Coordinates of C-alpha atoms and ligand atoms in Angstrom, one line a residue:
X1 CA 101.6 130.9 162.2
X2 CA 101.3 132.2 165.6
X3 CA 101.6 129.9 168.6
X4 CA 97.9 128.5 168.6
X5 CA 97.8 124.9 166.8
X6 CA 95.9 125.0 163.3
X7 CA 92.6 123.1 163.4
X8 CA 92.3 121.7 159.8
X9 CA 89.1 119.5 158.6
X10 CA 90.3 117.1 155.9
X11 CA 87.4 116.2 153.7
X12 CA 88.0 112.8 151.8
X13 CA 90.6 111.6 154.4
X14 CA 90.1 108.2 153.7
X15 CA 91.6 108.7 149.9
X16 CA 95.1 109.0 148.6
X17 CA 95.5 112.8 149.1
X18 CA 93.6 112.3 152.6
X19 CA 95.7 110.2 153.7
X20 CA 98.6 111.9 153.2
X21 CA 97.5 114.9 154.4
X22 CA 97.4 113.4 157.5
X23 CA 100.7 111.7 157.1
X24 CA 101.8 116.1 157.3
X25 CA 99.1 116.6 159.9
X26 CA 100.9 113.9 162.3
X27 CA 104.4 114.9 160.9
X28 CA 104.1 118.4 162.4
X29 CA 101.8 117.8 165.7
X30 CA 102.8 121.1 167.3
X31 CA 101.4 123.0 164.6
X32 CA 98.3 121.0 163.4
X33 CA 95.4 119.2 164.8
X34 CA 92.8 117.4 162.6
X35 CA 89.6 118.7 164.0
X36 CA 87.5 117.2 161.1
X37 CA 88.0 113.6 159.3
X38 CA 84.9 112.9 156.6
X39 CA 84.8 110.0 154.2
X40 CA 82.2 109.0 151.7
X41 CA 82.1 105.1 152.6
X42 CA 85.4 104.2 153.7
X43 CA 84.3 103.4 157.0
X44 CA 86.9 101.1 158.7
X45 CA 89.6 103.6 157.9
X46 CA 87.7 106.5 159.2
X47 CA 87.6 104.5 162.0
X48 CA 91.1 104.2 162.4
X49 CA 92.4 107.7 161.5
X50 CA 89.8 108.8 164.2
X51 CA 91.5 106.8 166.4
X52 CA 94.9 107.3 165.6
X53 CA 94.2 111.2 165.4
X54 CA 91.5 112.2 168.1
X55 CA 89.7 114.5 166.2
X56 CA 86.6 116.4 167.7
X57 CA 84.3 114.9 164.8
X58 CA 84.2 112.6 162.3
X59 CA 81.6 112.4 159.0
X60 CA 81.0 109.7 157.3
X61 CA 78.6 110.9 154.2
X62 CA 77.2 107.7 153.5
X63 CA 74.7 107.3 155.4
X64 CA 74.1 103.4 155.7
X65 CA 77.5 103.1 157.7
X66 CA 76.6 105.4 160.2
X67 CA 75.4 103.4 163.2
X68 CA 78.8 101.2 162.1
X69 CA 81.0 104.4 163.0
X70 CA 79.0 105.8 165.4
X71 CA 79.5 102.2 167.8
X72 CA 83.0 101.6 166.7
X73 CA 83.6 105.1 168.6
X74 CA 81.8 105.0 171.2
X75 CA 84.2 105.0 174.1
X76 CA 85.7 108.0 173.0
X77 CA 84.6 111.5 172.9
X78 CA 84.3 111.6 169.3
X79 CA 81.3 113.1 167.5
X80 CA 79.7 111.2 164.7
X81 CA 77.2 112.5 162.0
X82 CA 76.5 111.5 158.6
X83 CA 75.4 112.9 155.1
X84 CA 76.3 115.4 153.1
X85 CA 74.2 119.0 155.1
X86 CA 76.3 117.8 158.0
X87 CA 79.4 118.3 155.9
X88 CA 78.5 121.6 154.8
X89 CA 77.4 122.3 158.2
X90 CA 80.4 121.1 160.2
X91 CA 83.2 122.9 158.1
X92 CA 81.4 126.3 159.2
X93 CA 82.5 125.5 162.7
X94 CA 84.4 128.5 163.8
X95 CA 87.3 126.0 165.7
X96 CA 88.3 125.0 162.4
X97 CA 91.2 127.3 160.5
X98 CA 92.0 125.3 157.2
X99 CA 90.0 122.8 155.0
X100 CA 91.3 120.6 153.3
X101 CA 89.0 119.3 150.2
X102 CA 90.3 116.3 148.7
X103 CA 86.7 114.8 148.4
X104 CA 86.7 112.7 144.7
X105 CA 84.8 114.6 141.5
X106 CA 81.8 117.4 142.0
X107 CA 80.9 116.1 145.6
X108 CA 83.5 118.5 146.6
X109 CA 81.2 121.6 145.6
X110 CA 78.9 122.0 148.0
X111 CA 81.4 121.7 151.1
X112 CA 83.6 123.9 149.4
X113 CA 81.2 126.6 149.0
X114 CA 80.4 126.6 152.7
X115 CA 83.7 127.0 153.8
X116 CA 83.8 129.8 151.5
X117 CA 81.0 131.4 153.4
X118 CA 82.5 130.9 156.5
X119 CA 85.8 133.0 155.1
X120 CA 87.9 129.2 156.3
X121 CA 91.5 128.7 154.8
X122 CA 91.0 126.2 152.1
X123 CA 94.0 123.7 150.6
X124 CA 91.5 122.6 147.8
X125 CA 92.8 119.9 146.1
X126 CA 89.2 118.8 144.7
X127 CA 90.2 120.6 140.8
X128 CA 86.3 119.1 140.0
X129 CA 85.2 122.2 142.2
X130 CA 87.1 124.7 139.6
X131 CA 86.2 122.6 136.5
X132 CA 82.4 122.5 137.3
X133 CA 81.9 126.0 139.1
X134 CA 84.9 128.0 138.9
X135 CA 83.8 130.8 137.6
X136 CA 81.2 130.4 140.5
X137 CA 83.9 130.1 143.1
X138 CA 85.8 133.0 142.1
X139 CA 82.7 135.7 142.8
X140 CA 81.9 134.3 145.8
X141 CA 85.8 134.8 146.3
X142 CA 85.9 137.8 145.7
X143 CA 83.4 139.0 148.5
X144 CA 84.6 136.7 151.1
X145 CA 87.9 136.4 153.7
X146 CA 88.5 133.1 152.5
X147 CA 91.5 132.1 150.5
X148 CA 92.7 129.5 148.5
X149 CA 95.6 127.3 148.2
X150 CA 96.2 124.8 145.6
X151 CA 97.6 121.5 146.4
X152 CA 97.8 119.7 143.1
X153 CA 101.2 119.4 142.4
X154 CA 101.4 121.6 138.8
X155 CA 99.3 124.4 140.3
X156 CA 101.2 124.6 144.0
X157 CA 104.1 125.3 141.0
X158 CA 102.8 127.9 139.6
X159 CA 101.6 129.5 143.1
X160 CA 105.5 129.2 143.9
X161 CA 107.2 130.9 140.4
X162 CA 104.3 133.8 141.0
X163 CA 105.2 134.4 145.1
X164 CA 106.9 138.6 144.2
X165 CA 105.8 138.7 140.6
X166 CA 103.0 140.7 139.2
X167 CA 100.4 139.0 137.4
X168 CA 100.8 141.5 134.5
X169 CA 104.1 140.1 134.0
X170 CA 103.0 136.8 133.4
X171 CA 103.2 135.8 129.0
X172 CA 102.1 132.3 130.0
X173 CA 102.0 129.4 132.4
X174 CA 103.0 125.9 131.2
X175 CA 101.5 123.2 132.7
X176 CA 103.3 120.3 133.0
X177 CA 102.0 116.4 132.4
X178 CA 103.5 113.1 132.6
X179 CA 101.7 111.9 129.9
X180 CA 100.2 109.0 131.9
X181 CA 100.7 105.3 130.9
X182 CA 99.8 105.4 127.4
X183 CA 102.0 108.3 126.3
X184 CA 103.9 105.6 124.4
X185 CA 100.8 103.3 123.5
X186 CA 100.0 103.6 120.0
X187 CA 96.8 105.5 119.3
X188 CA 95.2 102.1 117.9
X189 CA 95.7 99.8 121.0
X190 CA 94.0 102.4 122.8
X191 CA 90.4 101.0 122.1
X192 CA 91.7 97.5 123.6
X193 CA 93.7 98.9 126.6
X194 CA 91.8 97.7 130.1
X195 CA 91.5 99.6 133.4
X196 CA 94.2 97.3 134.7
X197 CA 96.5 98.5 132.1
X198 CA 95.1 102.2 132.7
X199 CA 95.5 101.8 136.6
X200 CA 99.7 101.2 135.9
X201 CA 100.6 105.3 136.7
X202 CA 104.2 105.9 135.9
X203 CA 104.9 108.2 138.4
X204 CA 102.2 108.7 140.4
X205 CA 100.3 106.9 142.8
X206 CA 96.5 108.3 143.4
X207 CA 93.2 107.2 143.4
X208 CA 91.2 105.1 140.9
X209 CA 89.2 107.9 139.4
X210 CA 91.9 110.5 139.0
X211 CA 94.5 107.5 137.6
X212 CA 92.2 107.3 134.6
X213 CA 91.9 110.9 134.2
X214 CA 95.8 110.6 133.7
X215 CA 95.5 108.0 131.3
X216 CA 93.0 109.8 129.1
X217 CA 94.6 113.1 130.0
X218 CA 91.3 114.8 131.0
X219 CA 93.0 115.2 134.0
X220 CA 95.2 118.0 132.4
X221 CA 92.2 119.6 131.1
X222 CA 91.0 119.7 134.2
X223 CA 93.9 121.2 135.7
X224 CA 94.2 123.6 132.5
X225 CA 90.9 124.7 134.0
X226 CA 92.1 124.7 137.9
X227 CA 94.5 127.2 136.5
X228 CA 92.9 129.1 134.9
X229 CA 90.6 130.3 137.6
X230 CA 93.1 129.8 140.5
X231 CA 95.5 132.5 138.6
X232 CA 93.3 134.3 136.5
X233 CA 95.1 133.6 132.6
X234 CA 92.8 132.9 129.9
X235 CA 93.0 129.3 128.3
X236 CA 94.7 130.2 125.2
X237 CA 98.3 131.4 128.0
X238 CA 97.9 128.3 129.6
X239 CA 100.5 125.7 127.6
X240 CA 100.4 121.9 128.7
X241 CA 103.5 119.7 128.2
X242 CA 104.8 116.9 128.3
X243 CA 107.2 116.1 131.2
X244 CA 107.4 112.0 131.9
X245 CA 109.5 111.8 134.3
X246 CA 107.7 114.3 136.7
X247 CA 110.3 116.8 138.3
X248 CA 109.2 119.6 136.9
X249 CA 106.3 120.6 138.3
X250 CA 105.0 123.5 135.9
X251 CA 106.8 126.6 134.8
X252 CA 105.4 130.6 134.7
X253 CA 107.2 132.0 131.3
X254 CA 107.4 136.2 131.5
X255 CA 106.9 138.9 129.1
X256 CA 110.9 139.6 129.6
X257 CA 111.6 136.3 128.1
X258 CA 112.7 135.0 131.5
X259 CA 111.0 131.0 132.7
X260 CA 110.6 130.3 136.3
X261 CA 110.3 126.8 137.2
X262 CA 109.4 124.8 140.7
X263 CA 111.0 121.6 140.7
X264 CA 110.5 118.5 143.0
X265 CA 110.3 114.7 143.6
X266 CA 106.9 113.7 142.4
X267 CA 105.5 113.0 146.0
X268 CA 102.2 114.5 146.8
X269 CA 103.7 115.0 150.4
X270 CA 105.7 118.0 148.8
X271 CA 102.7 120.0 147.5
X272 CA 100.5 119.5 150.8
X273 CA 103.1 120.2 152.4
X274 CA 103.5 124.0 150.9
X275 CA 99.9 124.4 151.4
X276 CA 100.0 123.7 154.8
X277 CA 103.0 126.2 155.4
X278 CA 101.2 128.8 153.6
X279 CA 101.3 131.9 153.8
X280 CA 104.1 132.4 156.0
X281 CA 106.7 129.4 156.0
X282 CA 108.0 126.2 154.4
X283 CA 107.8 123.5 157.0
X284 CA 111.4 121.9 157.0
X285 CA 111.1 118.2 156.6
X286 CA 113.3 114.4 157.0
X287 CA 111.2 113.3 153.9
X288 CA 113.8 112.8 150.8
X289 CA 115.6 115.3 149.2
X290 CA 116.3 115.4 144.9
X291 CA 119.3 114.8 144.2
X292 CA 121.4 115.2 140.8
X293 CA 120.5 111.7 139.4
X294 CA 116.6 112.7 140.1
X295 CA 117.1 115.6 137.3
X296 CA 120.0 114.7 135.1
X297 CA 118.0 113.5 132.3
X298 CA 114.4 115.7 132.0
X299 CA 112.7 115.6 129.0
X300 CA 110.1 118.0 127.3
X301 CA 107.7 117.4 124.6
X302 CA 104.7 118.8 122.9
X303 CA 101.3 116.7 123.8
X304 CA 99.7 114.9 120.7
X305 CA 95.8 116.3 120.8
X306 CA 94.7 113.7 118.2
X307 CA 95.8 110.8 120.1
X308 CA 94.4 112.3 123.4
X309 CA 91.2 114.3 122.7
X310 CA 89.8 115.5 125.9
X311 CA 92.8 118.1 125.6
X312 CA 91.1 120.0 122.8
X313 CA 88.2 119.2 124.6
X314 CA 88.5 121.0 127.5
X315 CA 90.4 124.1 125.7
X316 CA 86.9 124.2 123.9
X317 CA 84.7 123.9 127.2
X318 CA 87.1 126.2 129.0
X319 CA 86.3 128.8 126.3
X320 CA 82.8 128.2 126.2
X321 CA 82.5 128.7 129.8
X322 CA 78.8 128.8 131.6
X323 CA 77.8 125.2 132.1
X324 CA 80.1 123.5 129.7
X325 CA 82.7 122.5 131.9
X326 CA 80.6 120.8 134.5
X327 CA 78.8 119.4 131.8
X328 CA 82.2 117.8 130.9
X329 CA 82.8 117.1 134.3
X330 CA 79.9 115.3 134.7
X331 CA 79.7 112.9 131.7
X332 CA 83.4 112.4 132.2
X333 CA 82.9 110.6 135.7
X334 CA 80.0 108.7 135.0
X335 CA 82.1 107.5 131.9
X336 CA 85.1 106.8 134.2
X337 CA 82.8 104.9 136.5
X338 CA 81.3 102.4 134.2
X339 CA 85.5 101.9 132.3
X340 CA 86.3 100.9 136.1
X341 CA 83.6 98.3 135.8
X342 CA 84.2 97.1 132.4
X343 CA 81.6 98.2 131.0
X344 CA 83.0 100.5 127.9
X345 CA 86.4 100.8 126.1
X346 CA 89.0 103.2 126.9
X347 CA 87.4 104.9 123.4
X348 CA 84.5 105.0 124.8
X349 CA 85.4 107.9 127.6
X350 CA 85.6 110.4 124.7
X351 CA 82.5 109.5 123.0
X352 CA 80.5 109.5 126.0
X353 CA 81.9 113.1 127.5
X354 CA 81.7 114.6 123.3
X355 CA 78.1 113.5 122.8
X356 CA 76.6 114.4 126.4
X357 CA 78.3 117.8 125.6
X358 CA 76.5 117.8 122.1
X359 CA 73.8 117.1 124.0
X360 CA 73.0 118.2 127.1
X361 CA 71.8 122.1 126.9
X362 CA 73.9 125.5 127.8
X363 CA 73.5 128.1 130.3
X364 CA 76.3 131.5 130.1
X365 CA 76.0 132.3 133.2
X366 CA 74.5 129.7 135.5
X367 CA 73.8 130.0 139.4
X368 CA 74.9 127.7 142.0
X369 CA 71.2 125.7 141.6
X370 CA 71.7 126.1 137.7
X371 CA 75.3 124.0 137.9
X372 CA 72.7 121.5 140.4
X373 CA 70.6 120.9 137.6
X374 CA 73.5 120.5 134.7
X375 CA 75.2 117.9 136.4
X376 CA 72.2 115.9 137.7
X377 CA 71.1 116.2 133.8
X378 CA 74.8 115.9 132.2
X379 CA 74.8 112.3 134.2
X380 CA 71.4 111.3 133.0
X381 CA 72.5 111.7 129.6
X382 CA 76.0 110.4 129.8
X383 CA 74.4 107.2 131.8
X384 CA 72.0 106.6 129.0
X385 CA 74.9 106.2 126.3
X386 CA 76.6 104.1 128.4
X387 CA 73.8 102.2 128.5
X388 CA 73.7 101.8 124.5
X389 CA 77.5 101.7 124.1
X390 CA 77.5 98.7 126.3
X391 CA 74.6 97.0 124.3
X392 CA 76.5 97.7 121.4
X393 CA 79.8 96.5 122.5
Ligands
LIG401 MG1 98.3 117.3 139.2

């Protein structure tokens, strides 16, 4: 890592992964500075990381709280801008070595293609990028300096059972999930289940949006997705299943017969951790360590698709490629949103994300303006049947 300090820029710092991405930051203060904090709206707590952490500049997207921020810091040396071309702007900034994208759902696009450009580091741990625009993300890859480095849990797995092996090696990855706190609902109290209920993770504590992502388990189809561009396997070699009590944190199964698997406490410390470390070291931590009553009773089973549909639903939008996954994207936040607010039934999610996909036209092989346009249109359409759902209701 050489002797020279890391400057990382942690985009979404205010949120759960944020937040504990600077929990590493200040755990390892001779190796990493936070250069760049950016929040959507969380302004009091941007305040206070910027604060507590000194970086060189702070963003805080929305832009009715800037003059808030911008006074709350101004004894300090801190800059202060606001909306989202200053974002895109700022993590070009040739100070900064690694960002860290943890920004909620597509927002995290834009930045992320940026720091591409600028051939930065990137711990992405926004999986909407992939979902929406991986395909997108992978050719500008491929003609860029910049790497990636996943920091979902499952995927930082799978980057950890493929360090020495060859891709060509590889029969499939399986993709482990918790099942989220309906795994044991019956499929009929589904429709009545509120976001309260939803909110209850198991094993996980995270944000609101991704929480009911769990619950619904779109959030494994998105990470199906993740994978599938971060490692290259096609949809049909990528196998989710069911792990409740979250040790294991995904598996890579050979063409020798042979399964390697990454196990760990299900702290998201652990995962940013690795991606911070990367490429050359582990950084040696006082957090907790597993020990055998952690893993003396892990269980495996096979997901039900009937009960949870957005499996098989991002399967199919995975091999449909072109727009259909941000389409899916799309219509599955905007559905999220309004079950936050009470607005729809649990139900409701799937019919919402199905019939905006019905809906909502395809491009094969859209550009980066093209995925602009499908989501902007995906969330018109999915707004408009919550509209009617909720009239119906
Ligand atoms: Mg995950």
């Amino acid at each position: 890592m050489g002797e020279t300090k890391r400057n990382i820029a942690v985009l979404g710092s205010t949120g759960s992964i944020g937040r504990q991405t600077l929990d590493i930051i200040a755990e390892y203060p001779d190796l990493f500075n936070a250069w760049l904090l950016v929040a959507r709206s969380s302004a009091d707590l941007l305040i206070q990381q910027a604060r507590q952490m000194r970086p060189h500049m702070v963003i805080i997207a929305d832009e009715q709280y800037y003059e808030y921020v911008r006074d709350a810091l101004e004894d300090t040396d801190i800059e202060v801008a606001t909306g989202s071309a200053a974002i895109a702007q700022a993590v070009t900034a040739p100070e900064i070595d690694t960002v860290v994208t943890a920004m909620v759902g597509y927002s995290g696009l834009d930045s992320t293609i940026a720091a591409i450009g600028a051939g930065k580091r990137i711990a992405l741990a926004n999986k909407e990028t992939l979902v929406v625009a991986g395909e997108l993300i992978d050719r500008l890859l491929k003609d860029s300096t910049s790497v990636l480095y996943p920091v979902d849990s499952e995927h930082g797995a799978f980057y950890q059972c493929l360090v020495g092996e060859r891709m060509q090696d590889v029969d499939k990855l399986w993709l482990t999930a918790s099942g989220g706190p309906f795994r044991t609902v019956p499929r009929e109290r589904l429709e009545t289940v509120t976001a309260a209920d939803a909110l209850k993770h198991p094993n996980w504590s995270m944000g609101a949006k991704i929480t009911i992502d769990s619950a619904t388990m779109m959030n494994k189809g998105f990470e199906m997705i993740e994978a599938r561009w971060l490692f290259g396997i096609m949809p049909d070699n990528i196998e989710i299943v069911v792990h409740p009590q979250s040790i294991i944190h995904s598996m890579v199964a050979f063409k020798d017969g042979s399964v390697k698997a990454q196990l760990g406490l299900p702290d998201m410390h652990l995962p940013i951790r690795y991606a911070l470390g990367l490429p050359d070291r582990r950084l040696a931590s006082d957090c907790r360590k597993m020990t055998i009553e952690d893993m003396a009773s892990l269980t495996l089973e096979r997901p039900d698709f009937d009960k949870f549909p957005l499996l098989g639903t991002a399967y199919a939008a995975a091999r449909k490629g072109g727009t259909a996954p941000c389409v899916m994207n799309a219509a599955n936040e905007i559905a999220v949103a309004a079950f936050l607010q009470d607005k729809i039934k649990f139900t409701d999610i799937y019919k919402i994300i199905e019939q905006t996909m019905e809906q909502a036209p395809h491009m094969a092989h859209p550009t980066h303006e093209d995925y602009v346009a499908s989501n902007a249109d995906a969330r018109t359409r999915a707004s408009r049947l919550v509209e009617k759902l909720q009239f119906n209701n």
